[in-house]
PDB file of C-alpha atoms in Angstrom:
ATOM      1  CA  MET D   6     -57.933-145.907  99.024  1.00 47.00           C
ATOM      2  CA  THR D   7     -59.472-147.525  95.921  1.00 54.00           C
ATOM      3  CA  THR D   8     -58.251-146.274  92.519  1.00 51.00           C
ATOM      4  CA  THR D   9     -59.300-147.023  88.955  1.00 54.00           C
ATOM      5  CA  ASP D  10     -56.262-149.313  88.697  1.00 61.00           C
ATOM      6  CA  ASP D  11     -58.003-151.665  91.129  1.00 76.00           C
ATOM      7  CA  PHE D  12     -60.755-152.430  88.570  1.00 83.00           C
ATOM      8  CA  ASP D  13     -60.859-154.639  85.502  1.00 86.00           C
ATOM      9  CA  ALA D  14     -62.923-152.153  83.481  1.00 88.00           C
ATOM     10  CA  THR D  15     -63.950-148.489  83.710  1.00 89.00           C
ATOM     11  CA  LEU D  16     -66.972-146.861  82.087  1.00 89.00           C
ATOM     12  CA  THR D  17     -67.213-143.061  82.113  1.00 91.00           C
ATOM     13  CA  GLU D  18     -70.284-140.982  81.221  1.00 88.00           C
ATOM     14  CA  ASP D  19     -71.810-144.020  79.556  1.00 87.00           C
ATOM     15  CA  GLU D  20     -75.373-145.238  79.225  1.00 85.00           C
ATOM     16  CA  ILE D  21     -75.723-148.358  81.354  1.00 83.00           C
ATOM     17  CA  SER D  22     -77.462-150.981  79.242  1.00 81.00           C
ATOM     18  CA  LEU D  23     -78.598-154.394  80.434  1.00 81.00           C
ATOM     19  CA  GLU D  24     -76.595-156.118  77.696  1.00 85.00           C
ATOM     20  CA  LYS D  25     -73.366-154.306  78.585  1.00 84.00           C
ATOM     21  CA  VAL D  26     -73.718-154.926  82.322  1.00 86.00           C
ATOM     22  CA  GLN D  27     -74.689-158.549  81.782  1.00 85.00           C
ATOM     23  CA  GLN D  28     -71.582-159.154  79.685  1.00 85.00           C
ATOM     24  CA  LEU D  29     -69.259-157.570  82.252  1.00 86.00           C
ATOM     25  CA  ALA D  30     -70.988-159.482  85.063  1.00 84.00           C
ATOM     26  CA  ARG D  31     -70.758-162.809  83.195  1.00 82.00           C
ATOM     27  CA  ASP D  32     -67.051-162.216  82.645  1.00 82.00           C
ATOM     28  CA  GLY D  33     -66.587-161.688  86.385  1.00 79.00           C
ATOM     29  CA  LYS D  34     -65.250-158.176  85.814  1.00 79.00           C
ATOM     30  CA  ARG D  35     -64.859-155.742  88.702  1.00 87.00           C
ATOM     31  CA  VAL D  36     -66.116-152.511  87.196  1.00 92.00           C
ATOM     32  CA  HIS D  37     -65.834-148.811  87.985  1.00 94.00           C
ATOM     33  CA  LEU D  38     -68.789-146.768  86.675  1.00 94.00           C
ATOM     34  CA  SER D  39     -68.172-143.010  86.719  1.00 94.00           C
ATOM     35  CA  CYS D  40     -70.968-140.522  85.940  1.00 95.00           C
ATOM     36  CA  CYS D  41     -72.943-143.203  84.120  1.00 93.00           C
ATOM     37  CA  THR D  42     -76.688-143.232  83.587  1.00 93.00           C
ATOM     38  CA  GLY D  43     -78.991-146.205  84.072  1.00 89.00           C
ATOM     39  CA  GLU D  44     -82.296-144.554  84.895  1.00 89.00           C
ATOM     40  CA  ALA D  45     -85.289-146.929  84.851  1.00 91.00           C
ATOM     41  CA  ALA D  46     -83.075-149.809  83.651  1.00 90.00           C
ATOM     42  CA  ASP D  47     -83.795-153.348  84.819  1.00 93.00           C
ATOM     43  CA  LEU D  48     -80.531-154.749  86.180  1.00 93.00           C
ATOM     44  CA  SER D  49     -82.052-157.427  88.362  1.00 94.00           C
ATOM     45  CA  GLY D  50     -80.384-160.707  89.268  1.00 94.00           C
ATOM     46  CA  LEU D  51     -76.826-159.685  88.334  1.00 93.00           C
ATOM     47  CA  ASP D  52     -73.517-160.418  90.072  1.00 93.00           C
ATOM     48  CA  LEU D  53     -72.011-156.960  90.714  1.00 95.00           C
ATOM     49  CA  LYS D  54     -69.735-157.809  93.620  1.00 94.00           C
ATOM     50  CA  GLY D  55     -67.131-155.159  94.326  1.00 95.00           C
ATOM     51  CA  TRP D  56     -68.396-152.756  91.654  1.00 96.00           C
ATOM     52  CA  HIS D  57     -67.985-149.019  92.214  1.00 96.00           C
ATOM     53  CA  PHE D  58     -70.788-146.655  91.201  1.00 96.00           C
ATOM     54  CA  ASP D  59     -69.438-143.087  91.268  1.00 97.00           C
ATOM     55  CA  ARG D  60     -71.841-140.139  90.706  1.00 97.00           C
ATOM     56  CA  CYS D  61     -74.173-142.331  88.663  1.00 96.00           C
ATOM     57  CA  LYS D  62     -77.815-141.534  87.862  1.00 96.00           C
ATOM     58  CA  LEU D  63     -79.888-144.567  88.840  1.00 95.00           C
ATOM     59  CA  ALA D  64     -83.388-143.203  89.415  1.00 96.00           C
ATOM     60  CA  ARG D  65     -86.047-145.931  89.276  1.00 97.00           C
ATOM     61  CA  THR D  66     -83.410-148.525  88.332  1.00 95.00           C
ATOM     62  CA  ARG D  67     -84.227-152.103  89.380  1.00 96.00           C
ATOM     63  CA  PHE D  68     -81.491-154.130  91.043  1.00 96.00           C
ATOM     64  CA  ASP D  69     -83.848-156.736  92.533  1.00 97.00           C
ATOM     65  CA  GLY D  70     -81.983-159.855  93.620  1.00 97.00           C
ATOM     66  CA  SER D  71     -78.599-158.570  92.421  1.00 96.00           C
ATOM     67  CA  SER D  72     -75.364-159.156  94.377  1.00 96.00           C
ATOM     68  CA  PHE D  73     -73.460-156.100  95.611  1.00 97.00           C
ATOM     69  CA  GLU D  74     -71.173-157.549  98.275  1.00 97.00           C
ATOM     70  CA  ARG D  75     -68.415-155.016  99.048  1.00 96.00           C
ATOM     71  CA  ALA D  76     -69.711-152.690  96.302  1.00 97.00           C
ATOM     72  CA  THR D  77     -69.492-148.927  96.758  1.00 97.00           C
ATOM     73  CA  PHE D  78     -71.865-146.128  95.777  1.00 98.00           C
ATOM     74  CA  THR D  79     -70.451-142.600  95.929  1.00 98.00           C
ATOM     75  CA  ALA D  80     -72.641-139.518  95.424  1.00 98.00           C
ATOM     76  CA  CYS D  81     -75.153-141.463  93.307  1.00 98.00           C
ATOM     77  CA  LYS D  82     -78.716-140.326  92.657  1.00 97.00           C
ATOM     78  CA  ALA D  83     -81.038-143.320  92.930  1.00 97.00           C
ATOM     79  CA  PRO D  84     -84.463-142.113  94.083  1.00 97.00           C
ATOM     80  CA  PHE D  85     -87.251-144.681  93.683  1.00 98.00           C
ATOM     81  CA  ALA D  86     -84.718-147.396  92.791  1.00 98.00           C
ATOM     82  CA  SER D  87     -85.336-150.970  93.934  1.00 98.00           C
ATOM     83  CA  PHE D  88     -82.853-153.245  95.694  1.00 98.00           C
ATOM     84  CA  ALA D  89     -85.537-155.707  96.812  1.00 97.00           C
ATOM     85  CA  GLY D  90     -83.949-159.016  97.780  1.00 97.00           C
ATOM     86  CA  ALA D  91     -80.483-157.755  96.781  1.00 98.00           C
ATOM     87  CA  ASN D  92     -77.306-158.673  98.659  1.00 98.00           C
ATOM     88  CA  LEU D  93     -75.549-155.506  99.838  1.00 98.00           C
ATOM     89  CA  SER D  94     -73.466-157.176 102.527  1.00 97.00           C
ATOM     90  CA  GLU D  95     -70.441-155.003 103.375  1.00 98.00           C
ATOM     91  CA  ALA D  96     -71.485-152.475 100.731  1.00 98.00           C
ATOM     92  CA  THR D  97     -70.668-148.784 101.308  1.00 98.00           C
ATOM     93  CA  ILE D  98     -73.055-146.003 100.310  1.00 98.00           C
ATOM     94  CA  THR D  99     -71.570-142.536 100.765  1.00 97.00           C
ATOM     95  CA  GLY D 100     -73.416-139.349  99.880  1.00 97.00           C
ATOM     96  CA  GLY D 101     -76.134-139.277  97.241  1.00 96.00           C
ATOM     97  CA  ASP D 102     -79.895-139.559  97.203  1.00 98.00           C
ATOM     98  CA  PHE D 103     -81.676-142.880  97.793  1.00 98.00           C
ATOM     99  CA  SER D 104     -85.030-141.365  98.726  1.00 98.00           C
ATOM    100  CA  ASN D 105     -88.064-143.632  98.362  1.00 98.00           C
ATOM    101  CA  THR D 106     -85.761-146.496  97.424  1.00 98.00           C
ATOM    102  CA  THR D 107     -86.767-149.984  98.536  1.00 97.00           C
ATOM    103  CA  PHE D 108     -84.404-152.362 100.305  1.00 97.00           C
ATOM    104  CA  ARG D 109     -87.130-154.801 101.306  1.00 95.00           C
ATOM    105  CA  ARG D 110     -85.851-158.324 102.021  1.00 94.00           C
ATOM    106  CA  SER D 111     -82.316-157.262 101.106  1.00 96.00           C
ATOM    107  CA  SER D 112     -79.179-158.210 103.018  1.00 97.00           C
ATOM    108  CA  LEU D 113     -77.551-155.132 104.572  1.00 95.00           C
ATOM    109  CA  ALA D 114     -75.279-157.055 106.917  1.00 94.00           C
ATOM    110  CA  HIS D 115     -72.293-154.852 107.762  1.00 95.00           C
ATOM    111  CA  ALA D 116     -73.355-152.348 105.097  1.00 96.00           C
ATOM    112  CA  ARG D 117     -72.446-148.717 105.738  1.00 96.00           C
ATOM    113  CA  PHE D 118     -74.591-145.661 104.912  1.00 96.00           C
ATOM    114  CA  SER D 119     -72.906-142.300 105.410  1.00 97.00           C
ATOM    115  CA  ARG D 120     -73.965-138.720 104.588  1.00 97.00           C
ATOM    116  CA  CYS D 121     -76.804-139.882 102.369  1.00 96.00           C
ATOM    117  CA  LYS D 122     -80.484-139.132 101.935  1.00 97.00           C
ATOM    118  CA  LEU D 123     -82.873-142.031 102.561  1.00 97.00           C
ATOM    119  CA  MET D 124     -86.159-140.160 102.902  1.00 98.00           C
ATOM    120  CA  GLY D 125     -89.070-142.551 102.607  1.00 98.00           C
ATOM    121  CA  ALA D 126     -86.768-145.534 102.040  1.00 97.00           C
ATOM    122  CA  ASP D 127     -88.222-148.962 102.811  1.00 97.00           C
ATOM    123  CA  LEU D 128     -85.935-151.231 104.848  1.00 94.00           C
ATOM    124  CA  GLN D 129     -88.637-153.609 106.049  1.00 91.00           C
ATOM    125  CA  ASP D 130     -87.719-157.289 106.307  1.00 90.00           C
ATOM    126  CA  ALA D 131     -84.088-156.461 105.500  1.00 92.00           C
ATOM    127  CA  LYS D 132     -81.259-158.327 107.212  1.00 92.00           C
ATOM    128  CA  THR D 133     -79.485-155.521 109.062  1.00 89.00           C
ATOM    129  CA  TRP D 134     -77.034-157.227 111.411  1.00 89.00           C
ATOM    130  CA  GLY D 135     -73.991-154.956 111.730  1.00 89.00           C
ATOM    131  CA  LEU D 136     -75.609-152.150 109.684  1.00 91.00           C
ATOM    132  CA  SER D 137     -73.864-148.799 110.156  1.00 91.00           C
ATOM    133  CA  LEU D 138     -75.604-145.417 109.754  1.00 92.00           C
ATOM    134  CA  GLU D 139     -73.963-142.005 110.084  1.00 93.00           C
ATOM    135  CA  GLU D 140     -75.270-138.581 109.071  1.00 96.00           C
ATOM    136  CA  ALA D 141     -78.252-140.071 107.230  1.00 97.00           C
ATOM    137  CA  VAL D 142     -81.685-138.586 106.615  1.00 98.00           C
ATOM    138  CA  LEU D 143     -84.343-141.272 107.228  1.00 97.00           C
ATOM    139  CA  THR D 144     -87.364-138.987 107.403  1.00 98.00           C
ATOM    140  CA  LEU D 145     -90.565-140.955 106.641  1.00 98.00           C
ATOM    141  CA  ALA D 146     -88.501-144.129 106.186  1.00 97.00           C
ATOM    142  CA  LYS D 147     -89.833-147.573 107.132  1.00 96.00           C
ATOM    143  CA  LEU D 148     -87.630-149.720 109.332  1.00 95.00           C
ATOM    144  CA  ALA D 149     -88.683-152.988 110.922  1.00 92.00           C
ATOM    145  CA  LYS D 150     -86.727-155.174 113.339  1.00 90.00           C
ATOM    146  CA  VAL D 151     -83.498-153.219 112.891  1.00 89.00           C
ATOM    147  CA  SER D 152     -81.023-153.528 115.758  1.00 88.00           C
ATOM    148  CA  PHE D 153     -79.053-150.428 116.753  1.00 91.00           C
ATOM    149  CA  ARG D 154     -78.180-151.912 120.126  1.00 91.00           C
ATOM    150  CA  LYS D 155     -75.078-150.413 121.742  1.00 91.00           C
ATOM    151  CA  LEU D 156     -74.349-148.239 118.704  1.00 90.00           C
ATOM    152  CA  ALA D 157     -73.507-144.524 118.686  1.00 91.00           C
ATOM    153  CA  LEU D 158     -75.848-142.861 116.176  1.00 94.00           C
ATOM    154  CA  HIS D 159     -74.506-139.559 114.853  1.00 94.00           C
ATOM    155  CA  ARG D 160     -76.767-137.094 113.016  1.00 96.00           C
ATOM    156  CA  ILE D 161     -79.497-139.570 112.083  1.00 97.00           C
ATOM    157  CA  ASP D 162     -82.854-137.994 111.275  1.00 98.00           C
ATOM    158  CA  PHE D 163     -85.707-140.417 112.041  1.00 97.00           C
ATOM    159  CA  SER D 164     -88.363-137.675 111.879  1.00 97.00           C
ATOM    160  CA  GLU D 165     -91.779-139.130 111.029  1.00 96.00           C
ATOM    161  CA  ALA D 166     -90.166-142.519 110.338  1.00 97.00           C
ATOM    162  CA  GLN D 167     -92.084-145.728 110.987  1.00 96.00           C
ATOM    163  CA  LEU D 168     -89.959-147.730 113.440  1.00 95.00           C
ATOM    164  CA  LEU D 169     -91.375-151.199 114.106  1.00 94.00           C
ATOM    165  CA  ASP D 170     -89.767-153.599 116.620  1.00 94.00           C
ATOM    166  CA  CYS D 171     -86.431-151.746 116.432  1.00 94.00           C
ATOM    167  CA  ASP D 172     -83.861-152.294 119.164  1.00 94.00           C
ATOM    168  CA  PHE D 173     -82.255-149.120 120.551  1.00 95.00           C
ATOM    169  CA  ARG D 174     -81.141-150.584 123.863  1.00 96.00           C
ATOM    170  CA  GLU D 175     -77.954-148.937 125.183  1.00 96.00           C
ATOM    171  CA  THR D 176     -77.794-146.821 122.019  1.00 95.00           C
ATOM    172  CA  VAL D 177     -76.295-143.327 122.230  1.00 96.00           C
ATOM    173  CA  PHE D 178     -77.997-140.611 120.173  1.00 97.00           C
ATOM    174  CA  GLU D 179     -75.824-137.677 119.068  1.00 96.00           C
ATOM    175  CA  GLU D 180     -77.527-134.796 117.201  1.00 96.00           C
ATOM    176  CA  CYS D 181     -80.362-137.105 116.119  1.00 97.00           C
ATOM    177  CA  SER D 182     -84.098-136.616 115.704  1.00 97.00           C
ATOM    178  CA  LEU D 183     -87.048-138.821 116.603  1.00 95.00           C
ATOM    179  CA  ARG D 184     -89.537-135.999 116.112  1.00 93.00           C
ATOM    180  CA  ASP D 185     -92.996-137.306 115.258  1.00 92.00           C
ATOM    181  CA  ALA D 186     -91.585-140.805 114.707  1.00 93.00           C
ATOM    182  CA  VAL D 187     -93.967-143.742 114.997  1.00 92.00           C
ATOM    183  CA  LEU D 188     -92.505-146.139 117.559  1.00 91.00           C
ATOM    184  CA  VAL D 189     -94.147-149.551 117.606  1.00 90.00           C
ATOM    185  CA  ASN D 190     -92.718-152.117 120.058  1.00 92.00           C
ATOM    186  CA  CYS D 191     -89.317-150.392 120.017  1.00 93.00           C
ATOM    187  CA  ARG D 192     -86.965-150.850 122.982  1.00 94.00           C
ATOM    188  CA  PHE D 193     -84.877-148.054 124.506  1.00 95.00           C
ATOM    189  CA  GLU D 194     -83.705-149.515 127.828  1.00 95.00           C
ATOM    190  CA  ARG D 195     -80.493-147.744 128.964  1.00 96.00           C
ATOM    191  CA  ALA D 196     -80.408-145.744 125.710  1.00 96.00           C
ATOM    192  CA  ASP D 197     -78.942-142.231 126.009  1.00 97.00           C
ATOM    193  CA  LEU D 198     -81.515-139.979 124.337  1.00 95.00           C
ATOM    194  CA  ARG D 199     -80.085-136.678 125.529  1.00 95.00           C
ATOM    195  CA  GLY D 200     -78.812-135.928 122.028  1.00 96.00           C
ATOM    196  CA  ALA D 201     -82.162-136.590 120.315  1.00 95.00           C
ATOM    197  CA  ASP D 202     -85.092-134.354 119.417  1.00 94.00           C
ATOM    198  CA  LEU D 203     -88.135-136.014 121.014  1.00 89.00           C
ATOM    199  CA  GLY D 204     -90.721-133.446 119.929  1.00 85.00           C
ATOM    200  CA  GLY D 205     -94.131-134.665 118.853  1.00 84.00           C
ATOM    201  CA  ILE D 206     -93.930-137.937 120.790  1.00 76.00           C
ATOM    202  CA  GLY D 207     -97.352-138.972 122.091  1.00 67.00           C
ATOM    203  CA  LEU D 208     -98.299-140.832 125.255  1.00 62.00           C
ATOM    204  CA  ALA D 209     -98.347-144.269 123.620  1.00 66.00           C
ATOM    205  CA  ASP D 210     -94.891-143.809 122.092  1.00 70.00           C
ATOM    206  CA  ALA D 211     -93.417-142.175 125.191  1.00 73.00           C
ATOM    207  CA  LYS D 212     -93.893-145.469 127.030  1.00 76.00           C
ATOM    208  CA  ALA D 213     -91.185-146.972 124.798  1.00 81.00           C
ATOM    209  CA  PHE D 214     -88.625-144.713 126.524  1.00 86.00           C
ATOM    210  CA  ARG D 215     -89.020-146.510 129.835  1.00 86.00           C
ATOM    211  CA  GLY D 216     -85.528-147.101 131.231  1.00 90.00           C
ATOM    212  CA  ALA D 217     -83.862-144.610 128.870  1.00 93.00           C
ATOM    213  CA  ILE D 218     -81.780-141.588 129.857  1.00 94.00           C
ATOM    214  CA  ILE D 219     -83.209-138.149 128.988  1.00 91.00           C
ATOM    215  CA  SER D 220     -82.432-134.594 130.081  1.00 91.00           C
ATOM    216  CA  LYS D 221     -84.619-132.406 132.267  1.00 88.00           C
ATOM    217  CA  ALA D 222     -85.387-130.223 129.254  1.00 86.00           C
ATOM    218  CA  GLN D 223     -86.548-133.266 127.277  1.00 84.00           C
ATOM    219  CA  ALA D 224     -88.691-134.403 130.181  1.00 82.00           C
ATOM    220  CA  ALA D 225     -90.378-130.999 130.151  1.00 81.00           C
ATOM    221  CA  VAL D 226     -91.004-131.277 126.411  1.00 75.00           C
ATOM    222  CA  LEU D 227     -92.560-134.719 126.819  1.00 76.00           C
ATOM    223  CA  VAL D 228     -94.788-133.465 129.604  1.00 76.00           C
ATOM    224  CA  ARG D 229     -95.999-130.605 127.400  1.00 74.00           C
ATOM    225  CA  GLU D 230     -96.591-133.035 124.515  1.00 69.00           C
ATOM    226  CA  LEU D 231     -98.865-134.992 126.859  1.00 67.00           C
ATOM    227  CA  GLY D 232    -100.893-131.849 127.530  1.00 69.00           C
ATOM    228  CA  LEU D 233     -99.812-131.519 131.159  1.00 64.00           C
ATOM    229  CA  ASP D 234     -98.908-128.311 132.966  1.00 66.00           C
ATOM    230  CA  VAL D 235     -96.076-128.437 135.498  1.00 59.00           C
ATOM    231  CA  VAL D 236     -96.320-125.815 138.241  1.00 62.00           C
TER     232      VAL D 236
END
């Protein structure tokens, strides 16, 4: 378990200014930010490896191109923030609100998202090898070329999400939702979809489920969605 003693500096209930963060970053400090505010700040291009953001307010903050390897975000509120081109490899995001946040072209290799809200988040063109998601709300999110192959997804809400070229082969869905999701060139061969809500799936998207495992009840739902009556 990480404690404040593991950090070089701690800021509590402070206003996060570019000058202050730049100085700590230049000094190579590993910093713990607790209940700090940096709303609409431009903190792009900074080296923030291993930093810990705890219950911080980061709405509309720009972190474009910044380095967050092994950084942690706990219960932070960062709606409409931008991590475009940032390096979040092995970062951990637990709890909090990252709705409508962009992660375009960022590195999320081995990053972990748990119990957080990512409604409308943009993960297009992100490097997602080894990405871990658990109990995350991705309603209306945009994901392209993300591989979930052979993973067990637990309580992931993909409702109305745009899923482009995503790989769900041999993936197990547990208490998940794909309701009204847009599935473009996604693959589900040998995926276990019995724990997923498939409501609202149209004929074109239903074809993506070829080779997947579904329940009889789900099959009936899909048939009804296609406007067919089974007698």
